Coordinates of C-alpha atoms in Angstrom, one line a residue:
T1 CA 35.4 206.0 266.8
A2 CA 35.4 209.4 268.6
E3 CA 34.0 207.9 271.7
F4 CA 36.5 205.1 271.6
E5 CA 39.4 207.5 271.1
S6 CA 38.5 210.2 273.6
G7 CA 35.8 208.9 276.0
D8 CA 32.2 209.8 276.3
K9 CA 33.1 213.5 277.1
W10 CA 34.9 214.6 274.1
A11 CA 33.4 218.0 274.1
R12 CA 36.5 220.2 274.2
A13 CA 35.8 221.9 271.1
R14 CA 32.1 222.4 272.2
S15 CA 32.9 223.9 275.5
D16 CA 32.0 227.7 276.2
A17 CA 35.7 228.4 276.6
V18 CA 36.2 227.7 272.9
I19 CA 33.1 228.6 271.3
Y20 CA 32.4 232.0 273.2
G21 CA 35.9 232.7 274.1
T22 CA 35.2 232.9 277.9
T23 CA 37.8 232.8 280.4
G24 CA 39.4 229.5 281.8
A25 CA 41.2 226.8 280.2
A26 CA 39.3 224.4 278.0
S27 CA 39.1 220.9 279.5
S28 CA 38.7 217.6 277.7
N29 CA 36.5 216.4 280.4
V30 CA 33.7 218.9 280.2
G31 CA 30.4 219.2 278.4
P32 CA 27.5 216.8 278.0
A33 CA 28.2 213.2 276.9
M34 CA 27.6 212.6 273.2
D35 CA 24.9 210.1 272.6
F36 CA 25.6 208.1 269.4
P37 CA 22.4 206.8 267.6
A38 CA 22.2 203.1 266.6
P39 CA 23.1 202.3 263.0
F40 CA 20.7 203.8 260.4
G41 CA 18.9 205.7 263.2
R42 CA 17.1 202.6 264.5
E43 CA 16.0 203.0 268.0
L44 CA 16.9 199.9 270.2
S45 CA 14.2 198.2 272.2
R46 CA 14.6 197.7 275.9
E47 CA 15.8 194.2 275.4
E48 CA 18.2 195.0 272.6
A49 CA 19.7 197.7 274.7
Y50 CA 20.1 195.4 277.7
I51 CA 22.0 192.8 275.5
Q52 CA 24.1 195.6 274.0
E53 CA 25.0 196.7 277.5
L54 CA 25.9 193.1 278.4
D55 CA 28.1 192.9 275.3
A56 CA 29.9 196.0 276.2
K57 CA 30.9 194.6 279.6
T58 CA 32.5 191.4 278.4
G59 CA 35.1 190.2 276.1
A60 CA 32.6 187.8 274.6
S61 CA 30.2 188.7 272.0
L62 CA 26.4 188.9 272.7
K63 CA 24.1 190.3 269.9
L64 CA 20.4 190.5 269.6
T65 CA 18.1 192.2 266.9
I66 CA 14.3 191.8 267.1
L67 CA 12.9 191.3 263.6
N68 CA 9.4 190.2 264.4
K69 CA 8.2 190.0 268.1
N70 CA 5.2 188.0 267.1
G71 CA 7.2 185.5 264.9
R72 CA 7.0 181.9 265.3
V73 CA 10.7 180.9 264.8
W74 CA 13.3 182.1 267.3
T75 CA 17.0 181.3 267.3
M76 CA 19.7 181.2 269.9
V77 CA 22.8 180.6 267.7
A78 CA 26.5 180.4 268.7
G79 CA 28.8 182.4 266.3
G80 CA 28.4 185.1 263.9
G81 CA 28.9 183.0 260.9
A82 CA 26.5 180.3 262.2
S83 CA 23.7 183.0 262.9
V84 CA 23.9 184.0 259.2
V85 CA 23.7 180.4 258.0
Y86 CA 20.9 179.5 260.2
S87 CA 18.9 182.6 259.2
D88 CA 19.5 181.8 255.5
A89 CA 18.4 178.3 256.0
I90 CA 15.1 179.5 257.7
A91 CA 14.5 182.1 254.8
A92 CA 15.3 179.4 252.1
L93 CA 12.4 177.3 253.5
G94 CA 9.9 180.3 253.1
Y95 CA 9.8 181.3 256.8
A96 CA 11.6 184.7 256.6
N97 CA 8.3 186.3 257.7
E98 CA 8.1 184.2 260.7
L99 CA 11.9 184.7 261.7
A100 CA 11.5 186.6 265.1
N101 CA 15.1 187.6 265.8
Y102 CA 18.6 187.6 264.7
G103 CA 21.7 187.4 267.0
E104 CA 24.6 185.3 268.4
Y105 CA 26.6 184.5 271.4
S106 CA 30.3 183.6 271.1
G107 CA 33.7 184.2 272.4
A108 CA 33.4 181.9 275.5
P109 CA 30.7 183.9 277.5
S110 CA 30.3 182.7 281.0
E111 CA 27.3 180.8 282.4
T112 CA 25.9 183.9 283.9
Q113 CA 26.2 185.8 280.6
T114 CA 24.7 183.1 278.6
Y115 CA 21.9 182.8 281.2
E116 CA 21.0 186.5 280.9
Y117 CA 21.0 186.2 277.1
A118 CA 18.9 183.1 276.9
K119 CA 16.4 184.6 279.5
T120 CA 15.9 187.8 277.4
I121 CA 15.1 185.7 274.4
L122 CA 12.7 183.4 276.2
D123 CA 11.0 186.3 277.8
L124 CA 10.4 187.9 274.3
M125 CA 9.4 184.5 272.9
T126 CA 6.8 183.6 275.6
R127 CA 4.9 186.9 275.5
T128 CA 2.5 185.9 272.8
Q129 CA 1.1 182.7 271.4
H130 CA 1.0 181.4 267.9
P131 CA -1.6 179.0 266.5
D132 CA 1.0 176.6 265.3
G133 CA 3.2 176.9 268.4
K134 CA 6.7 178.3 268.4
V135 CA 10.1 176.9 267.6
L136 CA 13.4 177.6 269.3
I137 CA 16.5 176.6 267.5
I138 CA 19.6 176.3 269.6
G139 CA 22.3 176.0 267.0
G140 CA 26.0 176.4 266.2
G141 CA 28.9 174.9 264.5
I142 CA 31.9 173.3 266.2
A143 CA 33.2 175.8 268.6
N144 CA 36.9 176.7 268.7
F145 CA 37.2 177.5 272.4
T146 CA 33.7 178.3 273.8
N147 CA 32.8 175.6 276.4
V148 CA 29.6 174.0 275.3
A149 CA 28.8 172.6 278.6
T150 CA 29.3 175.9 280.4
T151 CA 27.1 177.9 278.0
F152 CA 24.4 175.2 278.1
K153 CA 24.2 175.4 281.8
G154 CA 23.2 179.0 281.4
I155 CA 20.6 178.1 278.8
I156 CA 19.2 175.3 280.9
R157 CA 18.8 177.5 283.8
A158 CA 16.8 180.0 281.7
L159 CA 14.7 177.1 280.3
K160 CA 13.9 175.9 283.8
E161 CA 12.9 179.4 284.9
Y162 CA 10.6 179.8 282.1
K163 CA 9.1 176.2 282.1
Q164 CA 5.5 177.3 282.7
A165 CA 5.6 180.0 280.0
L166 CA 7.2 177.6 277.5
I167 CA 4.5 175.0 278.0
A168 CA 1.7 177.5 277.7
T169 CA 3.2 178.9 274.4
N170 CA 3.6 175.4 273.0
V171 CA 7.4 175.8 272.4
R172 CA 9.5 173.0 270.7
V173 CA 13.2 173.2 271.0
F174 CA 15.8 171.8 268.6
V175 CA 19.6 171.7 269.5
R176 CA 22.6 171.2 267.3
R177 CA 26.0 171.9 268.8
A178 CA 29.6 170.6 269.0
G179 CA 32.9 171.9 270.3
P180 CA 34.7 171.7 273.7
N181 CA 32.7 169.6 276.2
W182 CA 29.9 169.0 274.0
Q183 CA 29.1 165.5 275.1
E184 CA 28.4 166.9 278.6
G185 CA 26.4 169.8 277.4
L186 CA 24.2 167.8 275.0
R187 CA 23.7 165.2 277.7
A188 CA 22.5 167.8 280.2
M189 CA 20.1 169.2 277.5
R190 CA 18.8 165.8 276.8
E191 CA 18.0 165.2 280.5
L192 CA 16.3 168.5 280.7
G193 CA 14.0 167.4 277.9
E194 CA 12.9 164.4 280.0
T195 CA 11.6 166.6 282.8
L196 CA 10.7 170.0 281.4
G197 CA 7.5 169.0 279.8
I198 CA 8.3 170.3 276.3
E199 CA 9.8 168.6 273.3
I200 CA 13.5 169.1 273.1
R201 CA 15.5 167.3 270.2
V202 CA 19.2 167.1 270.7
Y203 CA 21.8 166.6 267.9
G204 CA 25.6 166.7 267.9
P205 CA 28.4 166.9 265.2
E206 CA 27.0 163.8 263.5
T207 CA 24.3 166.1 262.1
H208 CA 24.7 168.8 259.5
V209 CA 24.9 172.2 261.0
T210 CA 21.5 173.3 259.7
A211 CA 19.8 169.9 259.4
I212 CA 17.7 170.8 262.5
V213 CA 16.1 173.8 260.6
P214 CA 13.8 171.8 258.2
L215 CA 13.1 169.3 261.0
A216 CA 12.1 172.0 263.3
L217 CA 9.9 173.6 260.7
G218 CA 8.2 170.3 259.7
K219 CA 9.9 170.2 256.3
A220 CA 11.8 167.0 257.1
S221 CA 11.5 164.0 259.5
A222 CA 14.1 162.4 261.6
G223 CA 14.8 159.6 259.2
A224 CA 18.1 157.9 258.1
G225 CA 20.0 161.2 258.1
F226 CA 19.4 161.9 261.7
K227 CA 20.3 160.4 265.1
D228 CA 17.2 161.2 266.9
S229 CA 17.3 162.4 270.5
L230 CA 14.9 159.7 271.5
A231 CA 17.2 157.0 270.3
K232 CA 20.8 158.2 270.8
Q233 CA 21.4 161.8 271.5
I234 CA 25.0 161.5 272.6
P235 CA 27.2 159.8 270.2
D236 CA 30.0 157.6 271.6
S237 CA 32.9 160.0 272.2
T238 CA 35.5 157.1 272.1
V239 CA 35.5 156.2 268.4
P240 CA 38.3 153.8 267.7
S241 CA 39.3 155.4 264.5
T242 CA 39.9 158.8 266.1
P243 CA 43.3 159.4 267.5
G244 CA 43.6 160.4 271.1
T245 CA 44.7 163.9 272.2
P246 CA 48.5 164.4 272.9
S247 CA 47.9 164.7 276.7
Q248 CA 46.5 161.2 276.6
M249 CA 49.1 159.6 274.4
E250 CA 52.2 157.7 275.6
V251 CA 52.7 156.8 271.8
D252 CA 51.6 159.0 268.9
P253 CA 49.0 156.9 267.1
L254 CA 48.8 159.4 264.1
R255 CA 51.6 157.7 262.3
S256 CA 51.1 153.8 261.9
G257 CA 54.8 153.1 261.8
S258 CA 55.6 155.0 265.1
S259 CA 56.4 153.2 268.3
A260 CA 58.3 155.9 270.3
T261 CA 57.1 159.0 271.8
P262 CA 58.9 162.2 270.5
S263 CA 60.9 163.7 273.3
V264 CA 61.5 167.1 271.8
P265 CA 61.3 169.8 274.6
V266 CA 60.4 173.4 273.9
A267 CA 63.6 174.8 272.6
A268 CA 65.7 177.1 274.6
P269 CA 66.2 180.7 273.2
S270 CA 68.2 181.0 269.8
S271 CA 68.3 177.4 269.0
S272 CA 67.5 177.5 265.3
T273 CA 69.8 175.7 263.1
A274 CA 71.3 177.1 259.9
A275 CA 69.2 174.5 257.8
D276 CA 66.0 175.8 259.4
A277 CA 66.9 179.4 258.8
E278 CA 67.6 178.5 255.2
V279 CA 64.3 176.8 254.7
T280 CA 62.4 179.7 256.5
A281 CA 64.2 182.3 254.4
S282 CA 63.4 180.5 251.1
A283 CA 59.7 180.3 251.9
P284 CA 57.6 182.3 249.2
W285 CA 55.7 185.3 250.4
Y286 CA 52.4 183.6 249.7
S287 CA 53.2 180.8 252.1
P288 CA 54.0 182.6 255.5
F289 CA 53.8 179.3 257.4
T290 CA 56.1 176.2 257.2
A291 CA 56.9 173.3 259.4
H292 CA 59.8 175.4 260.8
T293 CA 57.8 178.5 261.4
R294 CA 58.3 179.9 264.9
S295 CA 56.0 182.4 266.7
I296 CA 55.7 184.8 269.6
V297 CA 52.3 184.9 271.4
Y298 CA 51.5 188.4 272.6
G299 CA 49.4 188.3 275.7
M300 CA 48.9 185.7 278.6
Q301 CA 46.9 183.0 276.7
P302 CA 47.9 179.7 278.1
R303 CA 45.0 177.8 276.6
A304 CA 45.8 179.1 273.0
V305 CA 49.5 178.2 273.6
Q306 CA 48.8 174.7 274.8
G307 CA 46.5 174.2 271.8
M308 CA 49.4 175.2 269.4
L309 CA 51.8 172.9 271.2
D310 CA 49.4 170.0 271.0
F311 CA 48.9 170.5 267.3
D312 CA 52.7 170.7 266.9
F313 CA 53.1 167.5 268.6
I314 CA 50.5 165.4 266.7
C315 CA 52.1 167.0 263.5
K316 CA 55.4 165.6 264.5
R317 CA 57.1 168.9 264.3
K318 CA 60.8 168.8 265.4
V319 CA 60.5 172.2 267.2
P320 CA 57.6 173.6 268.7
S321 CA 55.9 176.6 266.9
V322 CA 55.7 178.7 270.0
A323 CA 59.0 180.2 270.8
C324 CA 57.8 182.5 273.8
M325 CA 55.1 184.7 275.2
V326 CA 55.0 188.4 275.9
Y327 CA 53.1 189.8 278.9
P328 CA 53.7 193.5 279.4
F329 CA 52.0 193.5 282.8
G330 CA 54.4 191.2 284.6
G331 CA 58.1 190.4 285.1
N332 CA 60.1 187.8 283.1
H333 CA 59.2 184.3 284.1
V334 CA 58.5 180.8 282.8
Q335 CA 55.2 179.1 282.3
K336 CA 54.6 175.4 282.4
F337 CA 53.1 173.6 279.4
Y338 CA 53.0 170.1 278.0
W339 CA 54.7 168.8 275.0
G340 CA 52.9 165.4 274.5
T341 CA 53.0 163.7 277.9
Q342 CA 56.1 165.7 279.0
E343 CA 56.2 168.9 281.0
T344 CA 58.1 171.8 279.6
L345 CA 58.7 175.4 280.4
L346 CA 58.2 178.3 278.0
P347 CA 59.7 181.8 278.6
V348 CA 57.5 184.7 279.1
F349 CA 59.0 188.2 278.6
S350 CA 57.7 191.6 279.7
S351 CA 58.7 193.3 276.4
L352 CA 58.6 192.4 272.8
K353 CA 62.0 193.9 272.2
E354 CA 63.5 191.3 274.6
A355 CA 61.6 188.4 273.1
V356 CA 62.6 189.3 269.6
K357 CA 66.2 189.7 270.6
R358 CA 66.3 186.2 272.3
F359 CA 64.5 184.4 269.5
P360 CA 65.7 185.7 266.2
D361 CA 64.1 182.8 264.3
A362 CA 60.6 183.8 265.3
D363 CA 59.0 185.6 262.4
V364 CA 55.2 185.4 263.3
V365 CA 53.4 187.2 266.2
V366 CA 50.0 186.1 267.5
N367 CA 48.6 189.3 268.9
F368 CA 46.0 188.7 271.7
A369 CA 46.1 192.4 272.9
S370 CA 42.6 194.0 273.5
C371 CA 41.0 196.4 271.1
R372 CA 42.2 199.3 273.1
S373 CA 45.9 198.5 273.0
V374 CA 46.2 196.3 269.8
Y375 CA 47.0 199.3 267.6
E376 CA 50.0 200.5 269.5
S377 CA 51.3 196.9 270.1
T378 CA 51.0 196.0 266.4
K379 CA 52.8 199.1 265.4
E380 CA 55.7 198.1 267.6
M381 CA 55.7 194.6 266.0
L382 CA 55.9 196.2 262.4
G383 CA 59.1 198.0 263.6
Y384 CA 61.1 194.6 263.8
P385 CA 62.4 193.5 260.4
Q386 CA 62.3 189.7 261.4
I387 CA 58.5 189.8 261.9
R388 CA 56.8 188.8 258.6
T389 CA 53.3 187.9 259.9
V390 CA 51.1 189.3 262.5
A391 CA 47.8 187.9 263.5
I392 CA 45.3 190.2 265.2
I393 CA 42.7 188.4 267.3
A394 CA 40.9 191.4 268.8
E395 CA 37.4 192.4 267.8
G396 CA 36.2 196.0 267.8
V397 CA 39.3 197.6 266.3
P398 CA 38.3 201.0 265.0
E399 CA 38.2 201.2 261.2
R400 CA 40.7 204.1 261.1
H401 CA 43.2 202.1 263.1
T402 CA 42.8 199.1 260.8
R403 CA 43.4 201.3 257.8
K404 CA 46.6 202.7 259.4
L405 CA 47.8 199.2 260.3
I406 CA 47.2 198.1 256.7
N407 CA 49.2 200.9 255.4
L408 CA 52.1 200.5 257.8
S409 CA 52.2 196.7 257.1
Q410 CA 52.4 197.3 253.4
K411 CA 55.3 199.6 253.8
A412 CA 57.0 197.0 256.1
N413 CA 56.2 194.2 253.7
V414 CA 54.4 192.3 256.7
T415 CA 51.4 190.1 256.3
I416 CA 48.4 191.1 258.5
I417 CA 45.8 188.5 259.4
G418 CA 42.8 190.2 261.1
P419 CA 41.7 192.1 263.0
A420 CA 38.8 190.1 264.5
T421 CA 40.2 186.7 263.3
V422 CA 40.1 183.4 265.1
G423 CA 43.4 182.6 263.4
G424 CA 44.1 180.1 260.7
I425 CA 45.7 176.7 260.2
K426 CA 48.1 175.0 257.8
P427 CA 47.6 171.3 258.1
G428 CA 50.7 169.6 259.3
C429 CA 52.5 172.8 259.6
F430 CA 51.2 175.6 261.9
K431 CA 48.1 176.6 263.9
I432 CA 47.3 180.1 265.0
G433 CA 45.8 180.3 268.6
N434 CA 42.5 178.5 269.2
T435 CA 41.7 177.9 265.4
G436 CA 40.3 174.5 264.8
G437 CA 38.9 173.9 268.3
M438 CA 39.8 170.9 270.5
M439 CA 42.3 168.2 269.5
D440 CA 39.6 165.6 269.0
N441 CA 38.2 167.7 266.3
I442 CA 41.5 168.5 264.6
A443 CA 42.5 164.8 264.7
S444 CA 39.1 163.5 263.4
S445 CA 39.4 166.0 260.6
K446 CA 42.9 164.8 259.9
L447 CA 44.4 168.3 260.0
Y448 CA 47.6 166.9 261.4
R449 CA 48.5 165.7 257.8
P450 CA 50.0 168.1 255.2
G451 CA 47.7 168.8 252.4
S452 CA 46.7 171.4 249.6
V453 CA 44.2 173.3 251.6
A454 CA 44.7 175.8 254.5
Y455 CA 42.4 178.4 256.0

């Protein structure tokens, strides 16, 4: 936290001018840099330090911890939660002592970043041989916004580069992934398996998230519960029972009795009706989102905004949930989005003050500010009485800042979601940012229908 607050030269109090009373003004930019030890005093290996350096240079998340460099089971898992689930599944089958590493990649890393991450793991994996061969599990759940095809391009590059080493080490690869562009990513991985010279089994969302673990460890066979890679690795993406995405629909198929396309444009500023205001005002504190909830998106996040508008459209909301965007680093302008099949314009303001003034019905802010500025921006949001909920997406927010924000939010009677949250979703009502992933996943999960469960 000290380094985050003051930089790596925070040695004002340790300078000679302060300690020995020598002449000259003390400077905050003097003294040696403070080297912070790793948690619990553990010294990082060269490979762990390299991944940590990559992680520090990107907005994505790249983590690696080596548990047993001679282990048989290696993982390359997307998502922090999924990495825990896969490790637990491996340990539950009695292979904890063979688990070689723990880590994850998430947050939409680029092809190059994923390549460097995969290359590091493959290098470690192929340094020693195991009498039973080795297993690489490339797993993950259904990604919210990480492009599966892009990340798999990086992984495939690394696999090709280490082709001979993988063959010599007798490595078998098991893949399970879903999310944006998963069909393309899994198809490329399947095609690689036909030419690489090692066994690669590929599975998609039709397979349970950890079902490949017992298969990889020889505890299960690809029977009725699996769609084996040798038979049909890439399921048909055009399932008749799955509604299309709003961008593909002329008529909304999610309501059987509907025959007309809603033509509700993104509302102009200050367009809330008295009835809507009454519904919003009567909403209980434990239910911050309704079908009338309006939000302000803080940060230039067009993909997240479009996802929220698409969700609104398939939910048949009368008014879109996004009122406007705030981008402090540019002037006021408008941004083009789609409401169903129609183009519409959404206002972008350079200050939160103006956005709140123009849209008095917006009581939710989705804050995409970085970890360096999210504290100050959230403090500003808590100063507006109309704001009742703030979702903080940023990771890496110092604990002290989080505690302060919790205290301030309690005084202001504002609900804080986060920090480090992917968001939340109330089926049929409201979606925060990138929650829930692509529209095909939301539609197949029937999250466009109101129900009794939200997350």
